[in-house]
Amino acid sequence: MDCPSPGGTDTSTDPDLDKNQAFEQGHAAAGLTPPDSSDKSIGELGPKTLRRLAQNREAARRSRLRKKAYVQHLESSGLRLAQLEQELQRARQQGFLVSTLGDQPDSENGNAASSFYVEYARWLEEHHKQVDELRAAVSAHAGDGDLQSIVDTIMARSDEIFRLKGAAAKGAAAKADAFRVISGTWMTPVERCFLWLGGFRPSELLKLLASRLEPLTEKQLDSIDVLRRSSLQAEEALCREMEALRRSVTEAVAAAGSSSLSCSDADCTGQMAVAVGKLGVMEGLLRQADDLRLRILEETRRVLTTRQCARAVLVVTDYFSRMRALSSLWIARPTTGVN
């Protein structure tokens, strides 16, 4: 007895199926292929529509090629970062610094700043070596004593660079050095964009550590939060002083030109002298900002364990290295945009 098909219909007696099979067999015998609905729809399109479709396909192809080239460029740029960093350090040691304003120290008026730029380049190179040593010790699960020794060396070197920067800001040979320091002309363009009074914001550094150092106890988190709020208050106070300085200087300069168009009379000269005297406050603000940074770093060390301190140094160093890498990527980016 014949078994029915799975669908419950005997295909041998289905008249519609027999007609379809006969139709396909007839076309096959005549060397024809069944009609394709897509071919029929394309055949009905006008020449303008066909050209538009072809243009869209070509534009999509070019877009894919540009995207692929851009991705390949980013990948190759990542391999060039180390080389770019080395070239930048060598350039700094030779007295050439990347600056969008070209505000570089000269031999006559920038002796203190020039000395700091050279020392900073040397410090950065030595800092990377010490951090590599610390990273290897952390990976090898070195003891707390070994980690503490390396961290102490790194922190002592950090204290030294702060001292050198302070000397550059108030160097007797260069009255404009305070402005070079506050502008961070020894840093890369991206670093300068996020600068605060010649360095990093301590509150932002604490926020970074709280999010990256795990696990932290509740007591440690509370202590870091207290430090961060204290730092924010001090930062806001310094910002208010900077704003007051800006306002007083602009008012003094405006008053100097209110009586005449030239600045040769005694009144104008006196007002400009007042403005110059007000600018001397800048050195004190820079010193207070660096003192705040050093205080927060030292108090943060007391909150963390030895191993956490080691990891904190790595986290902070990697963060600033990525900022320098971001600047290199920005400079090396493709100049043609993607449409």
CSV table of C-alpha atoms in Angstrom, one decimal:
chain,number,residue,atom,x,y,z
A,1,MET,CA,0.0,0.0,0.0
A,2,ASP,CA,1.3,3.5,-0.9
A,3,CYS,CA,2.2,5.8,2.0
A,4,PRO,CA,0.8,9.3,1.9
A,5,SER,CA,3.1,12.3,1.7
A,6,PRO,CA,4.1,14.1,5.0
A,7,GLY,CA,1.7,16.9,4.1
A,8,GLY,CA,-1.2,14.5,3.8
A,9,THR,CA,-1.5,14.7,-0.1
A,10,ASP,CA,-0.5,12.0,-2.6
A,11,THR,CA,1.9,13.9,-4.9
A,12,SER,CA,1.3,11.3,-7.6
A,13,THR,CA,-2.3,12.4,-8.0
A,14,ASP,CA,-1.9,16.2,-7.4
A,15,PRO,CA,-3.1,17.8,-10.7
A,16,ASP,CA,-1.5,21.2,-9.9
A,17,LEU,CA,1.9,19.6,-9.2
A,18,ASP,CA,1.7,17.7,-12.4
A,19,LYS,CA,1.1,20.9,-14.3
A,20,ASN,CA,4.0,22.7,-12.7
A,21,GLN,CA,6.3,19.7,-13.4
A,22,ALA,CA,5.2,19.5,-17.0
A,23,PHE,CA,5.7,23.3,-17.4
A,24,GLU,CA,9.3,23.1,-16.0
A,25,GLN,CA,10.1,20.1,-18.1
A,26,GLY,CA,8.9,21.9,-21.2
A,27,HIS,CA,11.1,24.9,-20.6
A,28,ALA,CA,14.0,22.6,-19.8
A,29,ALA,CA,13.5,20.7,-23.1
A,30,ALA,CA,13.4,24.0,-25.0
A,31,GLY,CA,16.6,25.2,-23.3
A,32,LEU,CA,14.8,27.9,-21.4
A,33,THR,CA,15.1,28.9,-17.7
A,34,PRO,CA,12.1,29.8,-15.6
A,35,PRO,CA,11.4,33.5,-15.6
A,36,ASP,CA,13.1,35.5,-12.8
A,37,SER,CA,11.0,38.2,-11.1
A,38,SER,CA,14.1,40.2,-10.3
A,39,ASP,CA,15.2,40.3,-13.9
A,40,LYS,CA,11.7,41.4,-14.8
A,41,SER,CA,11.7,44.2,-12.3
A,42,ILE,CA,15.2,45.4,-13.4
A,43,GLY,CA,14.1,45.3,-17.0
A,44,GLU,CA,11.2,47.6,-16.1
A,45,LEU,CA,13.5,50.3,-14.5
A,46,GLY,CA,14.3,53.3,-16.6
A,47,PRO,CA,17.8,54.4,-17.6
A,48,LYS,CA,18.0,57.2,-15.0
A,49,THR,CA,17.1,54.8,-12.1
A,50,LEU,CA,19.6,52.3,-13.3
A,51,ARG,CA,22.4,55.0,-13.4
A,52,ARG,CA,21.4,56.1,-9.9
A,53,LEU,CA,21.6,52.5,-8.6
A,54,ALA,CA,25.0,52.1,-10.2
A,55,GLN,CA,26.2,55.4,-8.7
A,56,ASN,CA,25.0,54.4,-5.3
A,57,ARG,CA,26.8,51.1,-5.5
A,58,GLU,CA,30.0,52.8,-6.6
A,59,ALA,CA,29.7,55.4,-3.8
A,60,ALA,CA,29.2,52.5,-1.3
A,61,ARG,CA,32.2,50.7,-2.7
A,62,ARG,CA,34.4,53.8,-2.3
A,63,SER,CA,33.1,54.4,1.2
A,64,ARG,CA,34.0,50.9,2.2
A,65,LEU,CA,37.5,51.3,0.7
A,66,ARG,CA,38.0,54.6,2.6
A,67,LYS,CA,36.9,53.0,5.8
A,68,LYS,CA,39.2,50.1,5.3
A,69,ALA,CA,42.1,52.4,4.5
A,70,TYR,CA,41.4,54.5,7.6
A,71,VAL,CA,41.2,51.4,9.9
A,72,GLN,CA,44.5,50.2,8.4
A,73,HIS,CA,46.0,53.6,9.0
A,74,LEU,CA,45.0,53.6,12.7
A,75,GLU,CA,46.4,50.1,13.1
A,76,SER,CA,49.7,51.2,11.6
A,77,SER,CA,49.7,54.4,13.7
A,78,GLY,CA,49.5,52.3,16.8
A,79,LEU,CA,52.8,50.6,15.8
A,80,ARG,CA,54.4,54.0,15.3
A,81,LEU,CA,53.6,55.4,18.7
A,82,ALA,CA,56.7,54.2,20.4
A,83,GLN,CA,58.9,55.6,17.6
A,84,LEU,CA,57.0,59.0,17.7
A,85,GLU,CA,57.5,59.2,21.5
A,86,GLN,CA,61.3,58.6,21.1
A,87,GLU,CA,61.5,61.2,18.4
A,88,LEU,CA,59.6,63.7,20.5
A,89,GLN,CA,61.9,63.1,23.5
A,90,ARG,CA,65.0,63.5,21.3
A,91,ALA,CA,63.6,66.7,19.9
A,92,ARG,CA,62.9,68.1,23.4
A,93,GLN,CA,66.5,67.3,24.4
A,94,GLN,CA,67.7,69.3,21.4
A,95,GLY,CA,65.6,72.3,22.4
A,96,PHE,CA,62.8,71.9,19.9
A,97,LEU,CA,59.3,71.6,21.4
A,98,VAL,CA,56.0,71.1,19.6
A,99,SER,CA,53.9,74.2,20.2
A,100,THR,CA,51.0,75.6,18.3
A,101,LEU,CA,51.9,79.1,19.4
A,102,GLY,CA,55.7,78.8,18.9
A,103,ASP,CA,56.3,80.2,22.3
A,104,GLN,CA,59.6,78.6,22.9
A,105,PRO,CA,62.3,79.9,25.3
A,106,ASP,CA,65.3,81.7,23.8
A,107,SER,CA,68.8,81.8,25.0
A,108,GLU,CA,68.5,85.3,26.4
A,109,ASN,CA,65.1,85.3,28.2
A,110,GLY,CA,64.3,81.6,28.7
A,111,ASN,CA,67.3,80.1,30.5
A,112,ALA,CA,65.3,78.7,33.5
A,113,ALA,CA,62.5,77.4,31.2
A,114,SER,CA,65.0,75.8,28.8
A,115,SER,CA,66.7,74.1,31.6
A,116,PHE,CA,63.4,72.7,32.9
A,117,TYR,CA,62.5,71.4,29.4
A,118,VAL,CA,65.7,69.5,29.1
A,119,GLU,CA,65.4,68.1,32.6
A,120,TYR,CA,61.8,67.1,32.0
A,121,ALA,CA,62.8,65.1,28.9
A,122,ARG,CA,65.5,63.3,30.9
A,123,TRP,CA,63.0,62.7,33.7
A,124,LEU,CA,60.4,61.3,31.4
A,125,GLU,CA,62.8,58.8,29.9
A,126,GLU,CA,64.1,57.7,33.3
A,127,HIS,CA,60.5,57.6,34.6
A,128,HIS,CA,59.5,55.1,31.9
A,129,LYS,CA,62.4,52.9,32.8
A,130,GLN,CA,61.5,52.9,36.5
A,131,VAL,CA,57.8,52.2,35.6
A,132,ASP,CA,58.8,49.3,33.4
A,133,GLU,CA,60.8,47.9,36.3
A,134,LEU,CA,57.8,48.3,38.6
A,135,ARG,CA,55.5,46.7,36.0
A,136,ALA,CA,57.8,43.7,35.8
A,137,ALA,CA,57.9,43.4,39.6
A,138,VAL,CA,54.1,43.5,39.9
A,139,SER,CA,53.8,40.8,37.2
A,140,ALA,CA,56.3,38.6,39.0
A,141,HIS,CA,54.4,39.0,42.3
A,142,ALA,CA,57.4,40.6,44.0
A,143,GLY,CA,57.3,41.1,47.7
A,144,ASP,CA,56.1,44.3,49.4
A,145,GLY,CA,59.6,45.4,50.3
A,146,ASP,CA,60.8,45.3,46.6
A,147,LEU,CA,57.6,47.1,45.4
A,148,GLN,CA,58.0,49.8,48.2
A,149,SER,CA,61.6,50.5,47.2
A,150,ILE,CA,60.7,51.0,43.5
A,151,VAL,CA,57.6,53.2,44.4
A,152,ASP,CA,59.7,55.3,46.8
A,153,THR,CA,62.2,55.9,44.0
A,154,ILE,CA,59.5,56.9,41.5
A,155,MET,CA,57.9,59.3,44.0
A,156,ALA,CA,61.2,60.9,45.0
A,157,ARG,CA,61.8,61.6,41.3
A,158,SER,CA,58.3,63.1,41.0
A,159,ASP,CA,59.1,65.4,43.9
A,160,GLU,CA,62.2,66.5,42.0
A,161,ILE,CA,60.4,67.4,38.8
A,162,PHE,CA,58.0,69.5,40.9
A,163,ARG,CA,60.9,71.3,42.4
A,164,LEU,CA,62.5,72.0,39.0
A,165,LYS,CA,59.2,73.3,37.6
A,166,GLY,CA,58.8,75.6,40.6
A,167,ALA,CA,62.3,77.0,40.0
A,168,ALA,CA,61.5,77.5,36.3
A,169,ALA,CA,58.3,79.4,37.2
A,170,LYS,CA,60.1,82.0,39.3
A,171,GLY,CA,63.5,82.0,37.6
A,172,ALA,CA,65.2,85.4,37.9
A,173,ALA,CA,66.5,85.1,34.3
A,174,ALA,CA,63.0,84.8,32.8
A,175,LYS,CA,60.1,86.8,34.0
A,176,ALA,CA,57.9,85.1,31.3
A,177,ASP,CA,58.7,81.6,32.6
A,178,ALA,CA,55.6,81.5,34.8
A,179,PHE,CA,53.4,81.8,31.7
A,180,ARG,CA,55.4,79.0,29.9
A,181,VAL,CA,54.9,76.8,32.9
A,182,ILE,CA,51.2,77.5,33.3
A,183,SER,CA,50.8,76.8,29.5
A,184,GLY,CA,52.7,73.5,29.7
A,185,THR,CA,54.7,74.3,26.6
A,186,TRP,CA,56.9,71.2,27.3
A,187,MET,CA,53.8,68.9,26.9
A,188,THR,CA,52.1,67.6,23.8
A,189,PRO,CA,49.2,69.6,22.3
A,190,VAL,CA,46.5,67.3,23.7
A,191,GLU,CA,48.1,67.3,27.2
A,192,ARG,CA,48.1,71.1,27.1
A,193,CYS,CA,44.4,71.2,26.2
A,194,PHE,CA,43.5,69.5,29.5
A,195,LEU,CA,46.0,71.3,31.6
A,196,TRP,CA,45.1,73.0,34.9
A,197,LEU,CA,47.5,75.6,36.3
A,198,GLY,CA,50.5,73.9,34.8
A,199,GLY,CA,49.6,70.3,35.7
A,200,PHE,CA,46.9,67.8,36.4
A,201,ARG,CA,43.8,68.3,38.6
A,202,PRO,CA,44.3,66.2,41.8
A,203,SER,CA,40.5,65.6,42.0
A,204,GLU,CA,40.5,64.0,38.5
A,205,LEU,CA,43.5,61.8,39.5
A,206,LEU,CA,41.6,60.6,42.6
A,207,LYS,CA,38.5,59.9,40.5
A,208,LEU,CA,40.7,57.8,38.1
A,209,LEU,CA,42.2,55.8,41.0
A,210,ALA,CA,38.9,55.1,42.7
A,211,SER,CA,37.5,53.6,39.4
A,212,ARG,CA,40.6,51.6,38.4
A,213,LEU,CA,42.1,50.3,41.7
A,214,GLU,CA,40.1,47.3,42.7
A,215,PRO,CA,39.3,46.0,45.1
A,216,LEU,CA,39.3,48.9,47.6
A,217,THR,CA,37.7,48.6,51.0
A,218,GLU,CA,34.8,50.8,52.0
A,219,LYS,CA,37.2,52.7,54.4
A,220,GLN,CA,39.6,53.3,51.6
A,221,LEU,CA,36.9,54.5,49.3
A,222,ASP,CA,35.6,56.9,51.9
A,223,SER,CA,39.1,58.2,52.5
A,224,ILE,CA,39.6,58.8,48.8
A,225,ASP,CA,36.2,60.5,48.6
A,226,VAL,CA,37.2,62.9,51.5
A,227,LEU,CA,40.5,63.7,49.7
A,228,ARG,CA,38.7,64.3,46.5
A,229,ARG,CA,36.2,66.7,48.1
A,230,SER,CA,39.0,68.5,49.9
A,231,SER,CA,40.9,68.8,46.6
A,232,LEU,CA,37.9,70.1,44.8
A,233,GLN,CA,37.5,72.9,47.3
A,234,ALA,CA,41.1,73.9,47.0
A,235,GLU,CA,40.9,73.8,43.2
A,236,GLU,CA,37.8,76.0,43.2
A,237,ALA,CA,39.5,78.5,45.4
A,238,LEU,CA,42.5,78.7,43.1
A,239,CYS,CA,40.2,79.0,40.1
A,240,ARG,CA,38.5,81.9,41.8
A,241,GLU,CA,41.8,83.6,42.5
A,242,MET,CA,42.8,83.1,38.8
A,243,GLU,CA,39.5,84.6,37.7
A,244,ALA,CA,40.1,87.6,40.0
A,245,LEU,CA,43.6,88.0,38.7
A,246,ARG,CA,42.3,87.9,35.1
A,247,ARG,CA,39.6,90.5,35.9
A,248,SER,CA,42.0,92.9,37.7
A,249,VAL,CA,44.6,92.7,35.0
A,250,THR,CA,42.1,93.4,32.2
A,251,GLU,CA,40.7,96.3,34.1
A,252,ALA,CA,44.1,97.8,34.7
A,253,VAL,CA,45.0,97.4,31.0
A,254,ALA,CA,41.7,99.0,30.0
A,255,ALA,CA,42.2,101.9,32.4
A,256,ALA,CA,45.6,102.5,30.9
A,257,GLY,CA,44.1,103.3,27.5
A,258,SER,CA,41.1,105.2,28.7
A,259,SER,CA,42.7,108.7,28.7
A,260,SER,CA,44.6,108.6,25.4
A,261,LEU,CA,45.3,106.5,22.3
A,262,SER,CA,49.0,106.3,23.1
A,263,CYS,CA,50.8,104.7,26.1
A,264,SER,CA,53.5,107.3,26.4
A,265,ASP,CA,52.0,109.5,29.2
A,266,ALA,CA,52.7,109.0,32.9
A,267,ASP,CA,49.2,107.9,33.7
A,268,CYS,CA,49.2,105.1,31.1
A,269,THR,CA,52.7,104.0,32.2
A,270,GLY,CA,51.6,103.8,35.8
A,271,GLN,CA,48.5,101.8,35.0
A,272,MET,CA,50.6,99.3,32.9
A,273,ALA,CA,53.0,99.0,35.8
A,274,VAL,CA,50.1,98.1,38.1
A,275,ALA,CA,49.0,95.4,35.6
A,276,VAL,CA,52.6,94.0,35.5
A,277,GLY,CA,52.6,93.9,39.3
A,278,LYS,CA,49.3,92.0,39.4
A,279,LEU,CA,50.8,89.4,37.0
A,280,GLY,CA,53.4,88.6,39.7
A,281,VAL,CA,50.6,86.8,41.6
A,282,MET,CA,50.8,84.0,38.9
A,283,GLU,CA,53.9,82.5,40.5
A,284,GLY,CA,52.2,82.1,43.8
A,285,LEU,CA,49.1,80.4,42.2
A,286,LEU,CA,51.4,78.0,40.4
A,287,ARG,CA,53.2,77.1,43.6
A,288,GLN,CA,49.9,76.6,45.4
A,289,ALA,CA,48.7,74.3,42.7
A,290,ASP,CA,51.8,72.2,42.8
A,291,ASP,CA,51.7,72.1,46.6
A,292,LEU,CA,48.1,70.8,46.3
A,293,ARG,CA,49.2,68.1,43.8
A,294,LEU,CA,52.0,66.9,46.1
A,295,ARG,CA,49.8,66.9,49.2
A,296,ILE,CA,47.1,64.8,47.5
A,297,LEU,CA,49.7,62.3,46.2
A,298,GLU,CA,51.3,61.9,49.6
A,299,GLU,CA,48.0,61.5,51.4
A,300,THR,CA,46.7,59.0,48.8
A,301,ARG,CA,49.8,56.9,49.5
A,302,ARG,CA,48.8,56.7,53.1
A,303,VAL,CA,45.4,55.4,52.2
A,304,LEU,CA,46.6,52.6,49.9
A,305,THR,CA,48.6,49.4,50.6
A,306,THR,CA,52.0,48.9,49.1
A,307,ARG,CA,50.7,46.8,46.3
A,308,GLN,CA,47.9,49.2,45.6
A,309,CYS,CA,50.4,52.1,45.5
A,310,ALA,CA,52.4,50.2,42.9
A,311,ARG,CA,49.3,49.6,40.8
A,312,ALA,CA,48.3,53.3,41.2
A,313,VAL,CA,51.6,54.4,39.8
A,314,LEU,CA,51.0,52.1,36.8
A,315,VAL,CA,47.5,53.4,36.3
A,316,VAL,CA,48.5,57.0,36.4
A,317,THR,CA,51.5,56.5,34.1
A,318,ASP,CA,49.4,54.6,31.5
A,319,TYR,CA,46.8,57.3,31.6
A,320,PHE,CA,49.3,60.1,30.8
A,321,SER,CA,51.0,57.9,28.2
A,322,ARG,CA,47.7,57.4,26.4
A,323,MET,CA,47.2,61.2,26.4
A,324,ARG,CA,50.6,61.6,24.7
A,325,ALA,CA,49.6,58.8,22.3
A,326,LEU,CA,46.3,60.5,21.6
A,327,SER,CA,48.2,63.6,20.6
A,328,SER,CA,50.4,61.6,18.2
A,329,LEU,CA,47.4,59.9,16.7
A,330,TRP,CA,45.7,63.3,16.2
A,331,ILE,CA,48.8,64.7,14.4
A,332,ALA,CA,49.1,61.6,12.2
A,333,ARG,CA,45.4,61.3,11.4
A,334,PRO,CA,44.4,61.3,7.7
A,335,THR,CA,43.9,64.8,6.4
A,336,THR,CA,41.0,63.8,4.0
A,337,GLY,CA,37.7,63.3,5.7
A,338,VAL,CA,35.1,60.6,4.9
A,339,ASN,CA,32.1,61.9,3.0
